[in-house]
mmCIF file of C-alpha atoms in Angstrom:
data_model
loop_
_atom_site.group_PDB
_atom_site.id
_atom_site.type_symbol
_atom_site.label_atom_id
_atom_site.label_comp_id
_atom_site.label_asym_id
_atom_site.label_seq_id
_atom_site.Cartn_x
_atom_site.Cartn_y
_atom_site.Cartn_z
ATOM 1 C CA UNK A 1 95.410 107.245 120.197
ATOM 2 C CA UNK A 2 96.647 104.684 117.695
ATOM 3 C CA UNK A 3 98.991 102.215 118.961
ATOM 4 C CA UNK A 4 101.949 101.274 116.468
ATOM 5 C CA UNK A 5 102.380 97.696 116.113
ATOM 6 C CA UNK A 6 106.359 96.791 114.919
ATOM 7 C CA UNK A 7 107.005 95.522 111.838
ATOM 8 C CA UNK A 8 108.420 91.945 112.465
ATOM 9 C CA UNK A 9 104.622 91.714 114.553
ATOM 10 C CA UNK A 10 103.354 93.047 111.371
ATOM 11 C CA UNK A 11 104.606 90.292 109.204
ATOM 12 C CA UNK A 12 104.452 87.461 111.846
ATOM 13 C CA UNK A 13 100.617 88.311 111.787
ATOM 14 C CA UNK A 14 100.292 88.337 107.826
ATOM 15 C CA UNK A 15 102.302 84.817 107.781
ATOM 16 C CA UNK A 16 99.656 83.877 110.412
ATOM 17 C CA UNK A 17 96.722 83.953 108.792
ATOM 18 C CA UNK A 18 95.639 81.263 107.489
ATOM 19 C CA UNK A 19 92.464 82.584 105.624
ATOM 20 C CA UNK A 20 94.530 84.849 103.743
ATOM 21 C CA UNK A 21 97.573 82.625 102.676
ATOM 22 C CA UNK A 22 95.101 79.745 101.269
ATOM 23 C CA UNK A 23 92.783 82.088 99.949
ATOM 24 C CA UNK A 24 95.734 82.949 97.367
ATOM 25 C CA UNK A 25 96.617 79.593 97.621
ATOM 26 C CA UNK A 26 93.470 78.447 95.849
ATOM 27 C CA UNK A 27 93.997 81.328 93.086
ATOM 28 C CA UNK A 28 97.185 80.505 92.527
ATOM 29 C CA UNK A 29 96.582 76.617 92.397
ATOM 30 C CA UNK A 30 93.516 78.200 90.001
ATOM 31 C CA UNK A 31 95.477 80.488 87.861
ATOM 32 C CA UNK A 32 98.415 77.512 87.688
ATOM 33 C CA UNK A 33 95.362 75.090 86.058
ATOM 34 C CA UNK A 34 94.926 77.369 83.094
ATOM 35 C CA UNK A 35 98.230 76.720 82.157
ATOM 36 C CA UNK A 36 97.432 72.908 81.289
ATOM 37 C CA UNK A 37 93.793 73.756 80.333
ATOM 38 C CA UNK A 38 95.641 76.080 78.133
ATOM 39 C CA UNK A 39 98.046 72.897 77.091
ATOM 40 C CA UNK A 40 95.332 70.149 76.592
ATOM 41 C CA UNK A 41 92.442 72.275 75.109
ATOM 42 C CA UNK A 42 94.746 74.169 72.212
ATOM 43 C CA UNK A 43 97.962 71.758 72.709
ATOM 44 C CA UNK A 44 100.506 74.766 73.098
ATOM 45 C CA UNK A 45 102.494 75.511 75.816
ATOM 46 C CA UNK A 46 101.839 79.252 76.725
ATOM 47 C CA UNK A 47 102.966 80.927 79.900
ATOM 48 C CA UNK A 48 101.472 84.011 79.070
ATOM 49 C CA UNK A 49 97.859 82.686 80.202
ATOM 50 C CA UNK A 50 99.648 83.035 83.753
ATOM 51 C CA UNK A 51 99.362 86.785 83.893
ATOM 52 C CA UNK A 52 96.014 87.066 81.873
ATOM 53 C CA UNK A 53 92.551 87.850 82.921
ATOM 54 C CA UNK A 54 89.362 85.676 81.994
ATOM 55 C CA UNK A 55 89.590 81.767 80.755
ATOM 56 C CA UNK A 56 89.145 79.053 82.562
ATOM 57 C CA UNK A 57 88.482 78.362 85.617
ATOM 58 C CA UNK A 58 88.142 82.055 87.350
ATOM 59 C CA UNK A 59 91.121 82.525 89.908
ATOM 60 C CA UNK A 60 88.918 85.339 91.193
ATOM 61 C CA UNK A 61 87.003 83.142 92.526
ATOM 62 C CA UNK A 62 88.907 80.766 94.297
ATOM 63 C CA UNK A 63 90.783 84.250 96.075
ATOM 64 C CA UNK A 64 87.478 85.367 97.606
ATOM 65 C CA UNK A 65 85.413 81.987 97.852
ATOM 66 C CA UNK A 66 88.569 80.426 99.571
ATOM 67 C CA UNK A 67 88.984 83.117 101.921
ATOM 68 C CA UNK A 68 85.175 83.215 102.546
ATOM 69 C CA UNK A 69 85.177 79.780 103.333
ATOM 70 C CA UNK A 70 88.228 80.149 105.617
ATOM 71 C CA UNK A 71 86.239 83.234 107.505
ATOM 72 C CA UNK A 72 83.539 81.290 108.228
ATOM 73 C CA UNK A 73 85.818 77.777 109.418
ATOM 74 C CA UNK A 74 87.746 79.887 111.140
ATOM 75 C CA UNK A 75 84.671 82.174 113.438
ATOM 76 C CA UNK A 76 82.225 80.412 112.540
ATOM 77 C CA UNK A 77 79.535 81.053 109.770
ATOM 78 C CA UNK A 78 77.387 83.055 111.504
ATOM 79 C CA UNK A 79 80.049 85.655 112.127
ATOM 80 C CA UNK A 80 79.751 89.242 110.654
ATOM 81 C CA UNK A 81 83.146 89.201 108.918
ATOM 82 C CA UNK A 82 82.161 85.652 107.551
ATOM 83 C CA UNK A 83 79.014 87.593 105.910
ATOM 84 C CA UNK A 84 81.412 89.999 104.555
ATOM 85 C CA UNK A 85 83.151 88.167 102.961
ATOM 86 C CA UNK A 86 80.549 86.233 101.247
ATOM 87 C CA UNK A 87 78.967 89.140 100.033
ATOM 88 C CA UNK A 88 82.602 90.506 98.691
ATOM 89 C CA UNK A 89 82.578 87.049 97.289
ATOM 90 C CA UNK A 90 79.136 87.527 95.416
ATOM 91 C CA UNK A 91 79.926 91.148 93.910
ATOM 92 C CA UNK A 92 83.441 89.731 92.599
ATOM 93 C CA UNK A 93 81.401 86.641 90.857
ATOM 94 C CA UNK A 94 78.888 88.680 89.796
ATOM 95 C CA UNK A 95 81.680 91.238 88.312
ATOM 96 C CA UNK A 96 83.295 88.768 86.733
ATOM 97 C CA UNK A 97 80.527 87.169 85.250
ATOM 98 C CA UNK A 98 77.927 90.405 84.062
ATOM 99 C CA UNK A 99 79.799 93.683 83.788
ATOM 100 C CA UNK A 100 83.908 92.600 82.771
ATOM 101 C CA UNK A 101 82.764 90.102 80.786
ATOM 102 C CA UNK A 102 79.977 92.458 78.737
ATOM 103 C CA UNK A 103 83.250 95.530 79.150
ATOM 104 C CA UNK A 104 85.289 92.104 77.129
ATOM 105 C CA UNK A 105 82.594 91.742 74.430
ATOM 106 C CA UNK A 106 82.302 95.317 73.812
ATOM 107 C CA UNK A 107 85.949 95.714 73.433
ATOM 108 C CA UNK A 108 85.742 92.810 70.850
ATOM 109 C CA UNK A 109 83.319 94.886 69.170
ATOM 110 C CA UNK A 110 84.886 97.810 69.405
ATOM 111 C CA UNK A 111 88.409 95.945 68.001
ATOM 112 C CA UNK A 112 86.459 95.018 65.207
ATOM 113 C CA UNK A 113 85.341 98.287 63.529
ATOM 114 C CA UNK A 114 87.175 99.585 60.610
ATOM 115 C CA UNK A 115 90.036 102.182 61.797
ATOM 116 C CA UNK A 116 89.187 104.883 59.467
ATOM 117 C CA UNK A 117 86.378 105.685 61.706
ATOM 118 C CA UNK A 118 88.566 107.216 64.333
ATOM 119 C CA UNK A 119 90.336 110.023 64.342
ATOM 120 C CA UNK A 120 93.516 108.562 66.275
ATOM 121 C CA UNK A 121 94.975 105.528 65.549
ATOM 122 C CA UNK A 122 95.115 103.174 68.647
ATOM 123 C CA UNK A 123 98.843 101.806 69.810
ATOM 124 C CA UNK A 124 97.494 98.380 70.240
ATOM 125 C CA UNK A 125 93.350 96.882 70.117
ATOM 126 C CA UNK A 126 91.198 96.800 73.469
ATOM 127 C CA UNK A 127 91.856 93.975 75.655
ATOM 128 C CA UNK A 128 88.828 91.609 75.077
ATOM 129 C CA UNK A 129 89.668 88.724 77.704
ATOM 130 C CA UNK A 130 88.402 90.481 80.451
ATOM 131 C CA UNK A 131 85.652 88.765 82.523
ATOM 132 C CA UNK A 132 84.777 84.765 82.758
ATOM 133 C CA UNK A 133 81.484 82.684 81.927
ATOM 134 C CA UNK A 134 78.859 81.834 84.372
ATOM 135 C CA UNK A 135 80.892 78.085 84.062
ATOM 136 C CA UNK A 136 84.931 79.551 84.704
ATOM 137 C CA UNK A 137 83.497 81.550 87.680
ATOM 138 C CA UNK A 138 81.210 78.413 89.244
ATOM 139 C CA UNK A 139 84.523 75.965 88.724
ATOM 140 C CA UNK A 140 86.656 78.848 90.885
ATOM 141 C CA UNK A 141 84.346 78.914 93.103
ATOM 142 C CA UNK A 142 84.606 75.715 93.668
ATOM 143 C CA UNK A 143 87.895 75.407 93.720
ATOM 144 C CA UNK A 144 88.960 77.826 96.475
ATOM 145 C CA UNK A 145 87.131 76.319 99.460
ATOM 146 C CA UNK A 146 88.290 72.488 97.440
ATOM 147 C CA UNK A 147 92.255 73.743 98.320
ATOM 148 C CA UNK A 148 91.815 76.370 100.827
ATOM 149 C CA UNK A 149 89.629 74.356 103.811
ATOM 150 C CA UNK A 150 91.800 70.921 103.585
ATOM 151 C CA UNK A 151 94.351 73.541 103.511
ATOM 152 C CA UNK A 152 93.667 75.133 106.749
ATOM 153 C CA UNK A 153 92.286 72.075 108.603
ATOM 154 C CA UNK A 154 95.621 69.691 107.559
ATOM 155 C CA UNK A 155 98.346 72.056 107.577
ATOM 156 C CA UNK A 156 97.085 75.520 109.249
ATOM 157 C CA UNK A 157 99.120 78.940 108.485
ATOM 158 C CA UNK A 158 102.183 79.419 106.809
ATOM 159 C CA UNK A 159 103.388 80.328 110.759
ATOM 160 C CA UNK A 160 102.543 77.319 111.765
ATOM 161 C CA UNK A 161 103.769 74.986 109.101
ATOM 162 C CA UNK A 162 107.199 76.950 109.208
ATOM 163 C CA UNK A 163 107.397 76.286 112.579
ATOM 164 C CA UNK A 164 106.642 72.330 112.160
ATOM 165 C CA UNK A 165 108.950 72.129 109.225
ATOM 166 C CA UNK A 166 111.966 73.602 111.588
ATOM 167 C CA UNK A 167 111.488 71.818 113.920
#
């Protein structure tokens, strides 16, 4: 039989760990950055590149390469879960890099044809931005375990800082 865990152990677990809280600290920190790439590269102040997919660097990977790295610091690198989550790591890149970003230029190719050729108009064009260049992914990549292992080694989980910042 399953034991129930209650929820306030629930969340005091999930504010525990530390993998997962700077894991999406390094994709936020990444997806944050492409607001003043966004701001230096085309000069314009755009909030929308917040919520978008693709561009630079990938936030994608930070998430999983942060985590990964966090895994492994945290077990130890030859762990089992470590190796998961390296190889979730890899098919994410990979994703990002081959099949959403060919699914992106298809989509611009698609976009492009005249519209008399279909038979129903379309409310609004494909989205093209989806995946990221072998360069936006290797920068994430980079970035996650650059914020999420000082991260966990300096400050530790958002349990624990909370608890030093109260006192």
């Amino acid at each position: 039989m399953i034991e129930t865990v209650p929820t306030h152990a629930v969340l005091l677990e999930v504010l525990d760990n530390a993998s997962l809280a700077w894991g999406l600290a390094a994709c936020g920190i990444a997806q944050l950055s492409k607001l003043f790439i966004e701001l230096i590269q085309h000069r314009r102040w755009r909030p929308a590149v917040l919520i978008e997919t693709g561009g630079m660097p990938s936030s994608h990977s930070a998430l999983v390469t942060g985590t990964a790295a966090c895994v492994g610091w945290t077990l130890g690198f030859d762990h089992p879960l470590f190796a998961l989550a390296a190889m979730i790591a890899f098919v994410v890149m990979y994703d990002a890099s081959g099949i959403r970003r060919a699914a992106g230029f298809t989509a611009e190719r698609v976009n492009a044809l005249p519209a008399e050729l279909w038979q129903e108009s379309f409310e609004k064009p494909l989205k093209e931005s989806l995946g990221h260049s072998r360069l936006q992914v290797l920068v994430g990549s980079l970035i996650g375990p650059a914020i999420a292992l000082p991260g966990l080694a300096l400050l530790g989980s958002p349990l624990h800082l909370f608890g030093v910042l109260l006192g």
